[in-house]
Coordinates of C-alpha atoms in Angstrom, one line a residue:
M12 CA 142.2 153.2 74.4
N13 CA 144.7 150.5 75.4
M14 CA 145.3 149.1 78.8
F15 CA 147.5 146.6 80.6
C16 CA 146.8 145.0 83.9
Y17 CA 148.1 141.7 85.4
Q18 CA 147.2 142.4 89.0
C19 CA 145.2 139.2 89.5
E20 CA 145.6 135.5 88.9
Q21 CA 142.6 135.5 86.5
T22 CA 144.2 137.9 84.1
A23 CA 143.6 137.2 80.4
K24 CA 145.7 134.3 79.0
G25 CA 147.8 134.5 82.1
T26 CA 149.7 137.4 80.7
G27 CA 147.6 140.5 81.1
C28 CA 144.3 142.2 80.3
T29 CA 144.8 144.5 77.3
T30 CA 141.3 145.6 76.2
Q31 CA 139.0 145.0 79.2
G32 CA 139.8 143.5 82.6
V33 CA 138.5 140.0 83.4
C34 CA 137.2 141.7 86.5
G35 CA 135.1 144.1 84.4
K36 CA 137.1 147.3 84.5
D37 CA 137.5 149.1 81.3
A38 CA 140.6 151.0 79.9
Q39 CA 139.5 154.3 81.5
V40 CA 139.2 152.8 85.0
A41 CA 142.5 151.0 84.5
A42 CA 144.2 154.3 83.6
L43 CA 142.7 156.0 86.6
I44 CA 143.9 153.2 88.9
D45 CA 147.4 153.6 87.5
L46 CA 147.2 157.3 88.1
L47 CA 146.0 156.9 91.7
M48 CA 148.9 154.6 92.4
H49 CA 151.3 157.1 90.8
A50 CA 149.8 159.9 93.0
T51 CA 150.0 157.7 96.1
K52 CA 153.7 157.0 95.4
G53 CA 154.2 160.8 95.3
V54 CA 152.6 161.1 98.7
S55 CA 154.8 158.3 100.0
M56 CA 158.0 159.9 98.7
Y57 CA 157.5 162.9 101.0
A58 CA 155.9 160.9 103.9
H59 CA 158.9 158.4 103.9
R60 CA 161.4 161.2 104.1
A61 CA 159.4 163.0 106.8
R62 CA 159.2 159.9 108.9
Q63 CA 163.0 159.4 108.7
L64 CA 163.2 162.8 110.5
G65 CA 160.6 161.8 113.1
A66 CA 157.5 163.4 111.5
T67 CA 154.3 161.5 110.8
D68 CA 150.7 162.4 110.2
R69 CA 147.7 160.0 110.7
E70 CA 145.6 161.6 108.0
I71 CA 148.3 161.0 105.4
N72 CA 148.8 157.4 106.7
V73 CA 145.1 156.5 106.6
F74 CA 144.7 158.0 103.1
T75 CA 147.6 156.0 101.9
A76 CA 145.9 152.8 103.0
E77 CA 142.5 153.9 101.5
A78 CA 144.1 154.8 98.2
L79 CA 145.9 151.5 98.0
F80 CA 142.8 149.5 98.9
S81 CA 140.8 151.5 96.3
T82 CA 143.0 150.1 93.5
V83 CA 142.7 146.4 94.5
T84 CA 140.9 144.1 92.0
N85 CA 137.1 144.3 92.2
V86 CA 136.8 147.4 94.3
N87 CA 136.2 150.8 92.6
F88 CA 134.9 150.6 89.0
D89 CA 133.4 154.1 89.0
P90 CA 135.4 156.7 87.1
E91 CA 133.6 159.6 88.8
R92 CA 134.7 158.4 92.3
Y93 CA 138.4 158.6 91.2
K94 CA 138.2 162.3 90.7
P95 CA 137.8 163.2 94.4
L96 CA 140.3 160.5 95.3
L97 CA 142.9 162.0 93.0
A98 CA 142.2 165.5 94.3
R99 CA 142.6 164.2 97.8
A100 CA 145.9 162.5 96.8
A101 CA 147.3 165.9 95.6
E102 CA 146.2 167.5 99.0
M103 CA 147.9 164.7 100.9
R104 CA 151.0 165.0 98.8
D105 CA 151.2 168.7 99.6
K106 CA 150.6 168.0 103.3
A107 CA 153.3 165.4 103.3
K108 CA 155.7 167.9 101.5
R109 CA 155.0 170.5 104.2
L110 CA 155.6 167.8 106.9
Y111 CA 158.9 166.9 105.3
E112 CA 160.1 170.5 104.8
D113 CA 159.1 171.4 108.4
A114 CA 161.0 168.4 109.7
C115 CA 164.1 169.4 107.6
K116 CA 163.9 172.9 109.1
R117 CA 163.8 171.6 112.6
A118 CA 166.7 169.3 111.9
G119 CA 168.8 172.0 110.1
R120 CA 168.7 170.2 106.8
T121 CA 168.1 171.3 103.3
P122 CA 165.0 169.5 101.8
Q123 CA 165.4 167.5 98.7
T124 CA 163.7 168.7 95.5
L125 CA 161.6 165.8 94.3
D126 CA 160.2 165.2 90.9
G127 CA 158.3 162.4 89.1
A128 CA 155.3 161.2 91.2
A129 CA 156.0 163.8 93.9
A130 CA 155.6 166.7 91.4
W131 CA 152.4 165.4 89.7
E132 CA 149.5 167.8 89.5
P133 CA 145.9 166.6 88.8
A134 CA 144.3 167.5 85.5
G135 CA 141.1 169.6 85.7
D136 CA 138.7 167.0 84.3
L137 CA 138.1 163.3 84.0
E138 CA 139.4 163.2 80.4
G139 CA 142.6 164.9 81.4
L140 CA 143.1 162.6 84.4
T141 CA 142.6 159.6 82.2
K142 CA 145.3 160.8 79.8
Q143 CA 147.6 161.3 82.7
G144 CA 147.0 157.8 83.7
E145 CA 147.9 156.5 80.3
E146 CA 151.4 158.0 80.8
V147 CA 152.2 156.1 84.0
T148 CA 151.2 152.5 83.0
I149 CA 153.1 149.4 83.8
L150 CA 154.0 149.1 80.1
K151 CA 155.9 152.4 80.4
R152 CA 158.1 151.0 83.2
K153 CA 158.5 147.7 81.3
E154 CA 160.0 149.6 78.4
R155 CA 162.3 151.4 80.8
F156 CA 163.4 148.7 83.3
G157 CA 162.4 145.4 81.6
D158 CA 160.2 142.6 82.8
D159 CA 162.2 141.4 85.9
I160 CA 162.5 144.8 87.6
T161 CA 159.0 145.8 86.7
G162 CA 157.6 142.5 87.8
L163 CA 159.3 142.8 91.2
Q164 CA 158.1 146.4 91.5
E165 CA 154.5 145.2 90.9
L166 CA 154.9 142.2 93.2
L167 CA 155.8 144.5 96.0
T168 CA 153.1 146.9 95.0
Y169 CA 150.4 144.2 95.1
G170 CA 151.6 142.9 98.4
V171 CA 151.4 146.4 99.8
K172 CA 147.8 146.8 98.5
G173 CA 146.8 143.5 100.2
A174 CA 148.3 144.6 103.5
A175 CA 146.6 148.0 103.1
A176 CA 143.2 146.3 102.8
Y177 CA 143.7 144.6 106.2
A178 CA 145.1 147.8 107.7
D179 CA 142.2 149.8 106.5
H180 CA 139.7 147.4 108.0
A181 CA 141.6 147.4 111.3
Q182 CA 141.8 151.2 111.6
I183 CA 138.0 151.4 111.0
L184 CA 137.7 149.4 114.3
G185 CA 140.3 151.4 116.1
Q186 CA 143.5 149.4 115.6
E187 CA 146.6 150.9 114.0
D188 CA 150.4 150.3 113.9
D189 CA 152.6 153.1 112.5
K190 CA 155.2 150.6 111.5
I191 CA 152.7 149.3 108.9
Y192 CA 152.1 152.8 107.4
A193 CA 155.9 153.3 107.5
F194 CA 156.5 150.3 105.4
F195 CA 153.9 151.4 102.9
H196 CA 155.6 154.7 102.4
E197 CA 159.1 153.1 102.3
A198 CA 158.1 150.5 99.7
L199 CA 156.2 153.0 97.5
D200 CA 159.1 155.4 97.7
Y201 CA 161.5 152.7 96.6
V202 CA 159.5 151.8 93.5
T203 CA 159.9 155.4 92.3
R204 CA 163.7 155.1 92.3
D205 CA 165.6 155.6 89.0
D206 CA 168.0 152.8 89.8
P207 CA 166.0 150.0 91.4
K208 CA 168.0 146.8 92.3
V209 CA 166.8 143.2 92.2
D210 CA 168.2 142.3 95.6
Q211 CA 166.6 145.3 97.3
L212 CA 163.3 144.7 95.7
L213 CA 163.4 141.1 96.8
A214 CA 164.2 142.1 100.3
L215 CA 161.3 144.5 100.3
C216 CA 159.0 141.8 99.0
L217 CA 160.0 139.6 101.9
R218 CA 159.5 142.4 104.4
C219 CA 156.1 143.0 102.8
G220 CA 155.2 139.5 103.8
E221 CA 156.1 140.2 107.4
T222 CA 154.2 143.5 107.3
N223 CA 151.2 141.6 105.9
L224 CA 151.2 139.2 108.8
R225 CA 151.3 142.1 111.2
A226 CA 148.4 143.7 109.4
M227 CA 146.4 140.4 109.7
E228 CA 147.3 140.2 113.4
L229 CA 146.1 143.8 113.8
L230 CA 142.8 143.0 112.0
D231 CA 142.2 139.9 114.1
K232 CA 142.7 142.0 117.2
A233 CA 140.3 144.6 115.8
N234 CA 137.6 142.1 114.9
T235 CA 137.8 140.1 118.1
G236 CA 138.1 143.2 120.2
A237 CA 134.9 144.6 118.7
Y238 CA 132.8 141.4 118.3
G239 CA 134.4 138.7 120.4
H240 CA 136.3 135.6 119.4
P241 CA 134.5 133.4 116.8
V242 CA 132.8 130.3 118.1
P243 CA 131.6 127.3 116.1
T244 CA 128.2 128.2 114.7
Q245 CA 125.8 126.5 112.4
V246 CA 124.7 128.7 109.5
R247 CA 121.5 128.2 107.5
T248 CA 122.2 128.0 103.8
E249 CA 118.7 128.1 102.5
P250 CA 116.5 131.2 102.8
L251 CA 113.6 131.9 105.2
K252 CA 110.3 133.4 104.2
G253 CA 110.3 137.2 104.3
K254 CA 112.0 140.3 103.1
A255 CA 115.8 140.0 102.6
I256 CA 119.1 141.9 102.5
V257 CA 122.3 140.1 101.4
V258 CA 125.6 141.6 102.6
S259 CA 128.8 140.7 100.8
G260 CA 132.4 141.8 101.3
H261 CA 134.5 142.1 104.5
D262 CA 133.5 145.1 106.5
L263 CA 132.1 143.9 109.8
K264 CA 131.4 147.5 110.9
D265 CA 129.0 147.9 108.0
M266 CA 127.4 144.6 108.8
E267 CA 126.9 145.7 112.5
E268 CA 125.4 149.0 111.5
L269 CA 123.0 147.4 109.0
L270 CA 121.9 144.9 111.7
K271 CA 121.2 147.7 114.1
Q272 CA 119.2 149.7 111.5
T273 CA 117.2 146.7 110.5
Q274 CA 116.1 145.5 113.9
G275 CA 112.4 145.3 114.1
R276 CA 111.9 146.1 110.5
G277 CA 110.8 142.6 109.4
I278 CA 113.9 142.0 107.3
N279 CA 116.1 139.0 107.3
V280 CA 119.8 139.6 106.8
Y281 CA 122.0 137.1 105.0
T282 CA 125.8 137.0 104.4
H283 CA 127.3 136.3 101.0
G284 CA 130.8 135.2 99.9
E285 CA 133.5 136.5 102.2
M286 CA 131.1 137.8 104.8
L287 CA 130.1 134.3 105.8
P288 CA 132.5 134.2 108.8
A289 CA 130.5 137.1 110.4
H290 CA 128.1 134.4 111.8
G291 CA 130.8 133.2 114.2
Y292 CA 131.3 136.5 116.0
P293 CA 129.3 136.7 119.2
G294 CA 128.8 140.4 118.8
L295 CA 127.1 139.9 115.4
K296 CA 125.4 136.5 115.8
K297 CA 123.4 138.0 118.7
Y298 CA 121.1 139.7 116.2
S299 CA 118.3 137.2 115.6
H300 CA 117.6 138.5 112.1
L301 CA 121.0 137.5 110.9
V302 CA 119.5 134.3 109.7
G303 CA 121.9 132.6 107.3
N304 CA 124.1 132.7 104.2
Y305 CA 122.8 133.2 100.7
G306 CA 124.6 131.9 97.6
T307 CA 128.1 130.8 97.3
A308 CA 131.4 132.5 96.3
W309 CA 131.8 136.0 95.0
Q310 CA 132.4 134.9 91.4
N311 CA 128.9 133.5 91.2
Q312 CA 127.1 136.7 92.3
R313 CA 125.7 137.8 89.0
E314 CA 123.6 134.6 88.7
E315 CA 122.8 134.4 92.4
F316 CA 121.9 138.1 92.8
E317 CA 119.6 138.0 89.8
K318 CA 117.5 135.4 91.6
L319 CA 117.4 137.2 94.9
P320 CA 114.1 138.9 95.7
G321 CA 115.7 141.4 98.0
A322 CA 118.5 144.1 98.3
I323 CA 122.3 143.7 98.2
L324 CA 124.9 145.6 100.0
M325 CA 128.5 145.3 98.8
T326 CA 130.8 146.5 101.6
T327 CA 134.2 146.1 100.1
N328 CA 135.8 144.4 97.1
C329 CA 134.5 141.5 95.0
I330 CA 131.8 143.4 93.2
Q331 CA 131.1 142.3 89.6
R332 CA 129.3 144.2 86.8
P333 CA 125.7 144.2 88.0
K334 CA 123.0 142.9 85.7
E335 CA 120.3 145.4 84.8
T336 CA 117.8 143.0 86.5
Y337 CA 119.2 143.9 89.9
K338 CA 121.2 147.0 89.4
A339 CA 118.6 149.1 91.2
R340 CA 118.8 146.8 94.2
I341 CA 122.5 146.7 94.7
F342 CA 124.2 149.2 96.9
T343 CA 127.9 149.9 97.7
S344 CA 129.6 151.3 100.7
G345 CA 133.2 152.2 101.9
L346 CA 135.7 152.1 99.0
V347 CA 133.7 149.9 96.7
A348 CA 131.8 151.5 93.8
W349 CA 130.2 150.8 90.5
S350 CA 129.0 153.4 88.1
G351 CA 125.2 153.8 88.4
A352 CA 124.9 151.9 91.7
V353 CA 123.8 153.9 94.7
H354 CA 126.7 154.5 97.1
I355 CA 126.2 154.7 100.8
S356 CA 128.9 157.0 102.2
D357 CA 127.8 157.5 105.8
R358 CA 126.5 154.1 107.0
N359 CA 122.9 155.4 106.7
F360 CA 121.5 152.3 105.1
G361 CA 118.0 153.6 104.7
P362 CA 118.0 153.2 100.9
V363 CA 119.1 149.6 101.2
I364 CA 116.3 149.0 103.7
Q365 CA 113.7 150.6 101.5
A366 CA 114.8 148.6 98.5
A367 CA 114.4 145.4 100.6
L368 CA 111.0 146.3 101.8
A369 CA 109.9 147.1 98.2
A370 CA 111.1 143.8 96.9
D371 CA 109.0 140.6 97.0
G372 CA 111.1 138.8 99.5
F373 CA 111.3 135.0 99.8
R374 CA 107.8 133.5 99.6
E375 CA 108.6 130.3 101.6
D376 CA 111.2 128.7 103.7
G377 CA 113.9 126.7 102.0
P378 CA 115.0 123.2 103.3
P379 CA 116.9 123.3 106.6
K380 CA 120.4 122.9 105.3
T381 CA 123.4 124.2 107.3
I382 CA 127.1 124.6 107.3
T383 CA 129.4 125.3 110.3
V384 CA 131.7 128.3 110.6
G385 CA 133.6 130.0 113.5
F386 CA 136.7 127.8 113.7
G387 CA 139.0 130.7 114.5
H388 CA 142.4 130.1 116.1
Q389 CA 141.1 130.4 119.7
A390 CA 138.4 127.8 119.0
V391 CA 140.8 125.4 117.4
L392 CA 143.6 125.8 120.0
G393 CA 141.0 125.3 122.7
V394 CA 140.6 121.7 121.7
A395 CA 144.2 121.1 120.4
D396 CA 144.9 118.5 123.1
K397 CA 141.9 116.5 122.0
V398 CA 142.8 116.7 118.3
V399 CA 146.4 115.6 119.0
Q400 CA 145.2 112.7 121.1
A401 CA 142.7 111.7 118.4
V402 CA 145.5 111.7 115.8
K403 CA 147.8 109.6 118.0
S404 CA 145.0 107.1 118.7
G405 CA 144.1 106.8 115.0
A406 CA 140.6 108.3 115.4
I407 CA 141.7 111.1 113.1
R408 CA 143.7 109.9 110.1
H409 CA 143.1 112.6 107.6
F410 CA 142.6 116.4 107.7

């Protein structure tokens, strides 16, 4: 089975992964990702037209963000988890179609008959879904539109995916902006057009940047509203003696729930990779058993997790193929998944806790090494006058 993916900057030879992704996805997962994107475009075709007539639906909006996030690099590698996602996409497409047709009726308009992604129907099994995915790959569009148009379509699509990741995290913590969802649907509708134009694609790409900034602003509001503004905080980078759970990814709600559930259980909780900034939030650092950071960046996880005498929770993207030596101790939650790894779907982290208690844990304290985090915009702006004066005086000569 052939594949083609150039979604990330680590793609093979800088041109595209064609047999297996550098990230670890195989051709089947690549096809299912392409199909989920195709299906989400079909949802958007109806949702965009419905919104133009003043009709929106939160369930459709949230699903769109979740579907987009699920296709980001290093998120969902489990073929079985794509089956319900694709079934859900068909349900949301039908719901969006009804929303549009009802809006047309109220407005006295005749609804358009849409084809392509809007008319897709899911196959009955995983093999059939995979074959459907092979028919809607990037290469198919490259044959039709050429490299430039297809490249711009993909640039826009990847930008939308990134903004959707921020928007999804924000809505989990209660912050949403319908304008963001509106742009997702508008952008995905446009990339289904039969006559895409370079100038219009470029304009949408620029607007995507603006939308991404708004999504980041929304996520900042969500995080600080839930957990307070980050403050400069020293974080231990060597382990403490005892049982351990390492949490990676970006989902602060998952981190909070795990900290609540591990209180008084004799388990130390560590961040890993992108979860490191969690230590700066007052609402999370108040938990005394959030004791430090384990390891380094996400790309080193396979070596670092192999050495960990505890359990691992992956809360969002950045998972890599688990080694057999720790596969029974790694758990996923939210949209992230790997075939064979236990998935926590309801934030009941009992299996993670039991795995940590069953593991050996660290036998002794490491040396007292620390790094400092928590330099959010409020913390920095709070001393802006001192920094400016230090630069003027020559006390600071280099950043």
